Short mmCIF file of C-alpha atoms in Angstrom, two decimals:
data_model
loop_
_atom_site.label_atom_id
_atom_site.label_comp_id
_atom_site.label_asym_id
_atom_site.label_seq_id
_atom_site.Cartn_x
_atom_site.Cartn_y
_atom_site.Cartn_z
CA UNK V 217 25.65 60.53 26.58
CA UNK V 218 26.59 63.37 24.26
CA UNK V 219 24.32 64.45 21.42
CA UNK V 220 25.96 63.95 18.03
CA UNK V 221 25.80 66.34 15.08
CA UNK V 222 27.11 64.76 11.87
CA UNK V 223 28.30 66.87 8.94
CA UNK V 224 27.75 65.11 5.60
CA UNK V 225 28.01 66.04 1.93
CA UNK V 226 30.06 65.45 -1.17
CA UNK V 227 33.80 66.29 -1.19
CA UNK V 228 35.16 69.83 -1.16
CA UNK V 229 31.97 71.62 -0.11
CA UNK V 230 33.54 72.89 3.13
CA UNK V 231 32.59 70.22 5.68
CA UNK V 232 35.96 70.39 7.44
CA UNK V 233 35.90 74.19 7.45
CA UNK V 234 32.48 74.12 9.08
CA UNK V 235 33.74 71.50 11.54
CA UNK V 236 36.63 73.77 12.52
CA UNK V 237 34.24 76.69 12.84
CA UNK V 238 31.99 74.74 15.24
CA UNK V 239 34.96 73.65 17.34
CA UNK V 240 36.51 77.13 17.13
CA UNK V 241 39.92 75.70 16.29
CA UNK V 242 41.79 74.19 13.35
CA UNK V 243 41.29 70.50 14.00
CA UNK V 244 40.66 69.09 10.53
CA UNK V 245 42.97 69.63 7.56
CA UNK V 246 41.40 71.99 5.05
CA UNK V 247 42.48 72.05 1.42
CA UNK V 248 40.94 72.85 -1.95
CA UNK V 249 41.75 69.33 -3.16
CA UNK V 250 38.73 67.09 -2.80
CA UNK V 251 38.99 64.09 -0.51
CA UNK V 252 41.53 65.60 1.90
CA UNK V 253 39.50 64.38 4.87
CA UNK V 254 40.50 60.74 4.84
CA UNK V 255 39.85 60.27 8.54
CA UNK V 256 36.72 61.07 10.45
CA UNK V 257 37.29 63.92 12.84
CA UNK V 258 35.32 64.41 16.01
CA UNK V 259 35.24 67.01 18.73
CA UNK V 260 33.10 68.70 21.33
CA UNK V 261 31.28 71.96 20.79
CA UNK V 262 28.60 73.99 22.49
CA UNK V 263 26.18 76.69 21.55
CA UNK V 264 24.13 78.76 23.98
CA UNK V 265 25.06 76.40 26.80
CA UNK V 266 24.09 73.22 24.90
CA UNK V 267 26.97 70.78 24.48
CA UNK V 268 27.21 68.33 21.60
CA UNK V 269 29.72 66.17 19.71
CA UNK V 270 30.50 67.03 16.08
CA UNK V 271 31.57 64.47 13.48
CA UNK V 272 33.19 65.57 10.23
CA UNK V 273 32.63 62.67 7.85
CA UNK V 274 35.21 62.12 5.15
CA UNK V 275 37.34 59.32 3.84
CA UNK V 276 36.36 59.31 0.19
CA UNK V 277 37.40 60.90 -3.08
CA UNK V 278 35.06 62.37 -5.64
CA UNK V 279 34.86 60.15 -8.67
CA UNK V 280 32.71 57.48 -10.26
CA UNK V 281 29.29 56.16 -9.37
CA UNK V 282 31.04 53.19 -7.78
CA UNK V 283 32.84 55.54 -5.44
CA UNK V 284 29.51 57.12 -4.53
CA UNK V 285 27.83 53.79 -3.90
CA UNK V 286 30.78 52.39 -2.00
CA UNK V 287 31.75 55.36 0.14
CA UNK V 288 29.28 58.23 0.35
CA UNK V 289 26.37 55.89 0.95
CA UNK V 290 28.25 54.29 3.88
CA UNK V 291 29.15 57.71 5.26
CA UNK V 292 25.59 58.98 5.18
CA UNK V 293 24.02 55.76 6.45
CA UNK V 294 26.39 55.57 9.40
CA UNK V 295 25.81 59.23 10.17
CA UNK V 296 22.08 58.53 10.15
CA UNK V 297 22.57 55.64 12.59
CA UNK V 298 24.76 57.50 15.07
CA UNK V 299 23.75 61.15 14.85
CA UNK V 300 21.00 63.03 16.62
CA UNK V 301 21.05 65.77 13.97
CA UNK V 302 22.54 65.89 10.46
CA UNK V 303 23.95 68.96 8.71
CA UNK V 304 23.98 68.42 4.93
CA UNK V 305 26.50 70.80 3.34
CA UNK V 306 26.38 71.93 -0.32
CA UNK V 307 28.44 74.41 -2.32
CA UNK V 308 26.76 77.63 -3.45
CA UNK V 309 29.57 78.43 -5.89
CA UNK V 310 29.15 75.15 -7.78
CA UNK V 311 25.38 74.84 -7.50
CA UNK V 312 23.30 71.66 -7.36
CA UNK V 313 25.15 68.56 -8.58
CA UNK V 314 24.00 65.02 -9.26
CA UNK V 315 25.92 63.87 -6.23
CA UNK V 316 24.10 66.42 -4.03
CA UNK V 317 20.80 65.02 -5.32
CA UNK V 318 21.84 61.48 -4.46
CA UNK V 319 22.89 62.41 -0.93
CA UNK V 320 19.64 64.33 -0.45
CA UNK V 321 17.56 61.40 -1.69
CA UNK V 322 19.41 58.99 0.56
CA UNK V 323 18.83 61.20 3.60
CA UNK V 324 15.16 61.64 2.83
CA UNK V 325 14.58 57.92 2.31
CA UNK V 326 16.58 56.62 5.25
CA UNK V 327 15.79 58.85 8.20
CA UNK V 328 13.26 61.02 9.95
CA UNK V 329 15.97 62.67 12.05
CA UNK V 330 16.34 66.46 11.72
CA UNK V 331 18.32 67.41 8.61
CA UNK V 332 19.65 70.93 8.09
CA UNK V 333 20.63 71.94 4.57
CA UNK V 334 23.60 74.33 4.82
CA UNK V 335 24.42 76.18 1.59
CA UNK V 336 28.08 77.04 2.10
CA UNK V 337 30.40 79.61 0.49
CA UNK V 338 27.81 82.41 0.54
CA UNK V 339 30.41 85.06 1.25
CA UNK V 340 28.38 88.16 0.39
CA UNK V 341 24.85 89.35 -0.27
CA UNK V 342 25.70 89.41 -3.98
CA UNK V 343 25.46 85.64 -4.33
CA UNK V 344 22.88 84.91 -1.63
CA UNK V 345 20.08 84.62 -4.20
CA UNK V 346 22.00 81.89 -6.05
CA UNK V 347 21.13 79.56 -3.18
CA UNK V 348 17.48 79.47 -4.25
CA UNK V 349 18.25 76.63 -6.66
CA UNK V 350 18.89 74.30 -3.70
CA UNK V 351 15.13 74.11 -3.09
CA UNK V 352 15.41 71.54 -5.87
CA UNK V 353 16.83 69.11 -3.30
CA UNK V 354 13.44 68.86 -1.62
CA UNK V 355 14.05 70.47 1.78
CA UNK V 356 11.62 73.01 3.21
CA UNK V 357 14.37 75.35 4.35
CA UNK V 358 18.04 76.02 3.77
CA UNK V 359 20.65 78.09 5.63
CA UNK V 360 23.11 80.28 3.75
CA UNK V 361 26.45 80.21 5.54
CA UNK V 362 30.12 80.98 5.12
CA UNK V 363 32.06 78.39 7.09
CA UNK V 364 35.23 80.41 6.50
CA UNK V 365 34.01 83.68 8.04
CA UNK V 366 31.26 82.22 10.24
CA UNK V 367 28.50 84.14 8.49
CA UNK V 368 25.07 82.56 8.99
CA UNK V 369 26.35 79.78 11.25
CA UNK V 370 24.70 81.34 14.30
CA UNK V 371 21.21 81.00 12.80
CA UNK V 372 22.02 77.42 11.77
CA UNK V 373 23.21 76.49 15.26
CA UNK V 374 20.23 78.15 16.93
CA UNK V 375 17.96 75.70 15.12
CA UNK V 376 20.34 72.73 15.44
CA UNK V 377 20.37 72.86 19.23
CA UNK V 378 16.58 73.24 19.30
CA UNK V 379 16.40 69.95 17.39
CA UNK V 380 18.70 68.09 19.78
CA UNK V 381 16.83 65.73 22.11
CA UNK V 382 15.86 67.35 25.39
CA UNK V 383 15.93 64.05 27.23
CA UNK V 384 19.40 63.10 28.34
CA UNK V 385 20.69 59.55 27.95
CA UNK V 386 18.90 57.44 30.54
CA UNK V 387 21.61 55.84 32.63
CA UNK V 388 20.46 52.70 34.48
CA UNK V 389 23.52 53.05 36.75
CA UNK V 390 22.98 56.73 37.60
CA UNK V 391 25.03 57.83 40.60
CA UNK V 392 27.45 54.88 40.60
CA UNK V 393 31.15 55.41 39.80
CA UNK V 394 32.14 54.28 36.31
CA UNK V 395 35.46 52.57 35.67
CA UNK V 396 36.16 52.35 31.94
CA UNK V 397 38.70 49.95 30.43
CA UNK V 398 40.34 51.39 27.31
CA UNK V 399 43.28 50.60 25.07
CA UNK V 400 44.33 49.50 21.63
CA UNK V 401 42.55 46.51 20.06
CA UNK V 402 43.53 43.02 21.18
CA UNK V 403 45.33 44.21 24.31
CA UNK V 404 43.18 42.03 26.59
CA UNK V 405 40.39 44.33 27.78
CA UNK V 406 37.60 41.77 27.42
CA UNK V 407 39.76 39.02 28.92
CA UNK V 408 40.35 41.28 31.93
CA UNK V 409 36.61 42.00 32.27
CA UNK V 410 35.73 38.31 32.00
CA UNK V 411 38.38 37.39 34.57
CA UNK V 412 36.85 39.86 37.04
CA UNK V 413 33.29 38.74 36.40
CA UNK V 414 34.17 35.06 36.38
CA UNK V 415 32.18 34.41 33.23
CA UNK V 416 32.39 34.81 29.48
CA UNK V 417 30.54 38.13 29.57
CA UNK V 418 32.29 39.39 26.44
CA UNK V 419 33.33 37.52 23.31
CA UNK V 420 37.10 37.05 23.38
CA UNK V 421 39.07 36.17 20.25
CA UNK V 422 42.53 36.97 18.91
CA UNK V 423 40.96 39.11 16.19
CA UNK V 424 41.51 42.80 16.94
CA UNK V 425 38.35 44.83 17.33
CA UNK V 426 35.97 42.04 18.38
CA UNK V 427 34.28 44.30 20.91
CA UNK V 428 32.29 46.78 18.80
CA UNK V 429 30.25 48.48 21.52
CA UNK V 430 30.96 49.64 25.05
CA UNK V 431 29.55 47.07 27.47
CA UNK V 432 28.51 48.22 30.97
CA UNK V 433 28.34 45.76 33.86
CA UNK V 434 27.41 46.32 37.49
CA UNK V 435 30.25 45.06 39.69
CA UNK V 436 30.81 44.88 43.45
CA UNK V 437 34.19 44.47 45.13
CA UNK V 438 35.91 45.59 48.34
CA UNK V 439 32.58 46.75 49.73
CA UNK V 440 32.07 49.13 46.81
CA UNK V 441 29.55 49.00 43.98
CA UNK V 442 30.48 50.48 40.62
CA UNK V 443 30.03 50.10 36.87
CA UNK V 444 32.70 48.36 34.82
CA UNK V 445 32.78 49.48 31.17
CA UNK V 446 34.59 47.43 28.51
CA UNK V 447 35.11 49.49 25.36
CA UNK V 448 35.87 48.72 21.76
CA UNK V 449 39.55 48.87 20.86
CA UNK V 450 40.82 52.31 19.88
CA UNK V 451 43.02 51.92 16.83
CA UNK V 452 45.22 54.45 15.06
CA UNK V 453 43.19 56.55 12.62
CA UNK V 454 45.24 55.28 9.70
CA UNK V 455 44.22 51.74 10.66
CA UNK V 456 40.51 52.48 11.03
CA UNK V 457 39.48 50.90 7.75
CA UNK V 458 35.99 49.77 8.68
CA UNK V 459 33.33 52.43 9.09
CA UNK V 460 31.80 50.38 11.88
CA UNK V 461 35.08 50.48 13.76
CA UNK V 462 35.16 54.27 13.55
CA UNK V 463 31.84 54.48 15.34
CA UNK V 464 33.10 51.95 17.89
CA UNK V 465 35.93 54.40 18.52
CA UNK V 466 33.36 57.18 18.92
CA UNK V 467 31.54 55.12 21.54
CA UNK V 468 34.86 54.52 23.31
CA UNK V 469 35.61 58.23 23.30
CA UNK V 470 32.19 58.95 24.76
CA UNK V 471 32.70 56.20 27.34
CA UNK V 472 35.88 57.97 28.49
CA UNK V 473 33.99 61.25 28.72
CA UNK V 474 31.27 59.59 30.82
CA UNK V 475 33.65 57.73 33.16
CA UNK V 476 35.13 58.56 36.55
CA UNK V 477 38.25 56.44 36.22
CA UNK V 478 39.96 55.20 33.04
CA UNK V 479 41.93 51.97 33.16
CA UNK V 480 44.42 52.28 30.30
CA UNK V 481 45.57 48.80 29.35
CA UNK V 482 48.80 48.42 27.39
CA UNK V 483 50.59 45.36 26.01
CA UNK V 484 53.69 44.32 27.98
CA UNK V 485 55.34 43.08 24.80
CA UNK V 486 54.91 46.39 22.99
CA UNK V 487 55.17 48.87 25.85
CA UNK V 488 53.52 52.28 25.80
CA UNK V 489 53.07 53.54 22.23
CA UNK V 490 51.85 56.75 20.61
CA UNK V 491 48.25 55.55 20.43
CA UNK V 492 48.34 54.73 24.15
CA UNK V 493 49.56 58.26 24.76
CA UNK V 494 46.65 59.70 22.79
CA UNK V 495 44.22 57.77 24.97
CA UNK V 496 46.11 58.86 28.10
CA UNK V 497 46.03 62.51 27.02
CA UNK V 498 42.31 62.29 26.21
CA UNK V 499 41.56 60.94 29.69
CA UNK V 500 43.76 63.61 31.28
CA UNK V 501 42.15 66.37 29.19
CA UNK V 502 38.73 65.22 30.42
CA UNK V 503 40.07 65.20 34.02
CA UNK V 504 39.38 61.51 34.53
CA UNK V 505 41.18 59.38 37.06
CA UNK V 506 43.77 57.14 35.37
CA UNK V 507 45.28 53.73 36.18
CA UNK V 508 47.74 52.10 33.77
CA UNK V 509 47.71 48.30 33.53
CA UNK V 510 50.55 46.52 31.75
CA UNK V 511 48.84 43.32 30.61
CA UNK V 512 50.33 39.99 29.43
CA UNK V 513 53.10 40.31 32.01
CA UNK V 514 53.23 36.51 32.18
CA UNK V 515 54.63 36.40 28.64
CA UNK V 516 57.67 38.57 29.41
CA UNK V 517 61.10 37.15 30.18
CA UNK V 518 62.11 38.93 33.35
CA UNK V 519 65.36 40.01 34.90
CA UNK V 520 65.98 41.72 38.24
CA UNK V 521 64.87 45.21 37.19
CA UNK V 522 62.53 44.43 34.28
CA UNK V 523 59.44 45.77 36.05
CA UNK V 524 61.20 48.88 37.40
CA UNK V 525 62.67 49.60 33.98
CA UNK V 526 59.31 49.42 32.19
CA UNK V 527 57.58 51.50 34.87
CA UNK V 528 60.30 54.16 34.54
CA UNK V 529 59.87 54.15 30.74
CA UNK V 530 56.10 54.62 31.10
CA UNK V 531 56.51 57.43 33.63
CA UNK V 532 58.97 59.13 31.27
CA UNK V 533 56.43 59.03 28.42
CA UNK V 534 53.55 60.46 30.46
CA UNK V 535 55.49 63.41 31.93
CA UNK V 536 54.68 65.80 33.52
CA UNK V 537 51.64 63.95 34.95
CA UNK V 538 53.54 61.01 36.44
CA UNK V 539 51.57 60.47 39.66
CA UNK V 540 49.68 57.60 38.04
CA UNK V 541 49.50 54.03 39.39
CA UNK V 542 51.17 51.49 37.08
CA UNK V 543 50.37 47.82 37.71
CA UNK V 544 51.69 44.73 35.95
CA UNK V 545 49.02 42.09 35.43
CA UNK V 546 48.01 39.04 33.47
CA UNK V 547 44.32 38.96 32.63
CA UNK V 548 44.77 35.40 31.37
CA UNK V 549 46.23 34.01 34.62
CA UNK V 550 44.32 36.54 36.77
CA UNK V 551 47.58 37.83 38.24
CA UNK V 552 46.93 41.06 40.25
CA UNK V 553 43.58 41.71 38.58
CA UNK V 554 41.84 42.41 41.89
CA UNK V 555 44.67 44.72 42.93
CA UNK V 556 43.96 46.64 39.73
CA UNK V 557 40.31 47.07 40.72
CA UNK V 558 41.25 48.08 44.26
CA UNK V 559 43.62 50.73 42.85
CA UNK V 560 40.95 52.04 40.46
CA UNK V 561 38.51 52.40 43.37
CA UNK V 562 41.13 54.32 45.36
CA UNK V 563 41.76 56.65 42.40
CA UNK V 564 38.00 57.20 42.12
CA UNK V 565 37.91 58.25 45.78
CA UNK V 566 40.94 60.51 45.26
CA UNK V 567 39.09 62.24 42.43
CA UNK V 568 36.31 63.38 44.77
CA UNK V 569 38.56 64.10 47.76
CA UNK V 570 38.20 67.39 49.61
CA UNK V 571 41.03 68.91 51.68
CA UNK V 572 40.09 71.39 54.38
CA UNK V 573 41.27 74.93 53.73
CA UNK V 574 42.88 75.16 57.18
CA UNK V 575 44.90 72.01 56.55
CA UNK V 576 45.97 73.20 53.10
CA UNK V 577 47.21 76.51 54.48
CA UNK V 578 48.95 74.87 57.45
CA UNK V 579 50.96 72.59 55.18
CA UNK V 580 51.32 74.28 51.76
CA UNK V 581 51.57 77.96 52.75
CA UNK V 582 54.88 77.59 54.69
CA UNK V 583 56.33 75.70 51.71
CA UNK V 584 55.46 78.40 49.17
CA UNK V 585 56.69 81.11 51.55
CA UNK V 586 60.02 79.33 51.89
CA UNK V 587 60.19 78.70 48.13
CA UNK V 588 58.28 81.56 46.48
CA UNK V 589 57.97 82.08 42.72
CA UNK V 590 61.00 83.80 41.13
CA UNK V 591 60.87 87.58 41.16
CA UNK V 592 59.95 89.13 37.81
CA UNK V 593 61.31 92.56 36.83
CA UNK V 594 62.19 93.23 40.45
CA UNK V 595 58.67 92.45 41.64
CA UNK V 596 58.24 89.85 44.36
CA UNK V 597 55.30 87.48 44.27
CA UNK V 598 53.70 86.77 47.63
CA UNK V 599 51.23 83.92 48.05
CA UNK V 600 48.84 84.63 50.88
CA UNK V 601 46.16 81.96 50.82
CA UNK V 602 45.22 78.63 49.25
CA UNK V 603 41.90 76.82 48.96
CA UNK V 604 40.36 73.92 47.09
CA UNK V 605 37.65 75.05 44.72
CA UNK V 606 34.13 73.59 44.96
CA UNK V 607 34.47 71.62 41.71
CA UNK V 608 33.81 67.97 40.84
CA UNK V 609 37.52 67.32 40.28
CA UNK V 610 40.50 68.55 42.36
CA UNK V 611 41.22 72.20 41.56
CA UNK V 612 43.10 74.62 43.80
CA UNK V 613 43.34 78.40 43.86
CA UNK V 614 46.30 80.30 45.32
CA UNK V 615 45.74 83.98 45.98
CA UNK V 616 48.68 86.28 45.33
CA UNK V 617 49.53 89.89 44.64
CA UNK V 618 50.85 89.25 41.09
CA UNK V 619 49.19 86.15 39.60
CA UNK V 620 50.08 87.15 36.04
CA UNK V 621 53.79 86.58 36.76
CA UNK V 622 53.48 82.99 37.99
CA UNK V 623 54.88 80.64 35.35
CA UNK V 624 54.01 77.04 34.49
CA UNK V 625 57.06 75.46 36.23
CA UNK V 626 56.00 76.98 39.56
CA UNK V 627 52.44 75.69 39.07
CA UNK V 628 53.92 72.21 38.68
CA UNK V 629 55.98 72.75 41.83
CA UNK V 630 52.83 73.60 43.80
CA UNK V 631 51.00 70.63 42.29
CA UNK V 632 53.83 68.30 43.27
CA UNK V 633 53.75 69.62 46.85
CA UNK V 634 50.01 69.02 47.07
CA UNK V 635 50.49 65.50 45.71
CA UNK V 636 53.34 64.89 48.17
CA UNK V 637 51.24 65.73 51.24
CA UNK V 638 47.78 64.62 50.10
CA UNK V 639 47.03 61.48 48.13
CA UNK V 640 45.77 62.47 44.68
CA UNK V 641 47.41 59.56 42.88
CA UNK V 642 45.97 58.96 39.42
CA UNK V 643 43.98 62.21 39.36
CA UNK V 644 44.73 65.30 37.21
CA UNK V 645 44.95 68.47 39.33
CA UNK V 646 44.31 72.03 38.16
CA UNK V 647 46.22 74.89 39.81
CA UNK V 648 45.07 78.51 39.47
CA UNK V 649 46.68 81.73 40.71
CA UNK V 650 44.28 84.57 41.44
CA UNK V 651 44.49 88.18 42.47
CA UNK V 652 44.29 88.78 46.22
#
């Protein structure tokens, strides 16, 4: 399970700028108006080979004491609960404020976890001495940084990763494939899990978001043993009103990252929506196997082509990665639930499949010679060799004289040919062109 670094502090001290700096991209909205970060942003980062998850806490506006008590306290307390390490950001240009003192006191009273005081907006040596006043907050050490330029962040991160726990998350199911059930709240994930297990393993109600934590269960079917993971519902950020639900979403995100296959469950009555697509894209980005289950199929009035029409609509939304199994089930009536598990197991096997180099070249090489990439500037691209790379997920390298001229459409053509001749259904494939 990923280590978590939480960034806390009062509004407008540069938390989101630091977050973007750690992720090395503009993920969070940055503005000089306090309280811009209404959502909590999260992302993966690494430093000197150590990987960790970063949370940018937000969702409040600077104001009265009531605002502090009602919002900042919840932010800090939840960060304390979830994080391995906390970065407490203050503003060197403003100096120590009463709100800084309250956050500092709360941190010191509530946790013994490592806390790093980052004095931000130290943009030159001229104002570096101004940071001395932050000793008043009661920390033994502070780090002067500029989140905008990156100044001082290296020293901060050097010490942050030293403070991260050396022991990895102890997994009682180490080595077994993990199949994670994800989707929007109240789509039927827990009902599906209970139907498979034949018992009320999870609490099931019609209230969205009942499942707060990811629940792992050892399961055996079709001669295979694997771990079934039921996650909390992932709701649109604008709908994440409860702080607890946000951290349930974080656990769901981490469950996806830790899984081998993701079962994305959607509601037959609503079809595939934007939030479903975000989950799909997250699973694809993490190179997880994917199976789409259309649940509550028993509630749909059907005509001759109802199923084909919905499957076509789903495949249209998930383009260009359309080689994904789509099954129509009812968790309530147990319709096709075991077929869903069987398909997920097959996708898991596809994800670790190896194709012999000789077989790849016998089948794919004649195809790419017959249909080579388009010539660029009068230069002809010749593909001479193909092999599957020794990676955990399916990745293929094609060796050519001019790899820099191969465009994305041709990569998709090669991927489709590999999918056509070898079964990689439900599994993202990476295609690389390299210099021969």
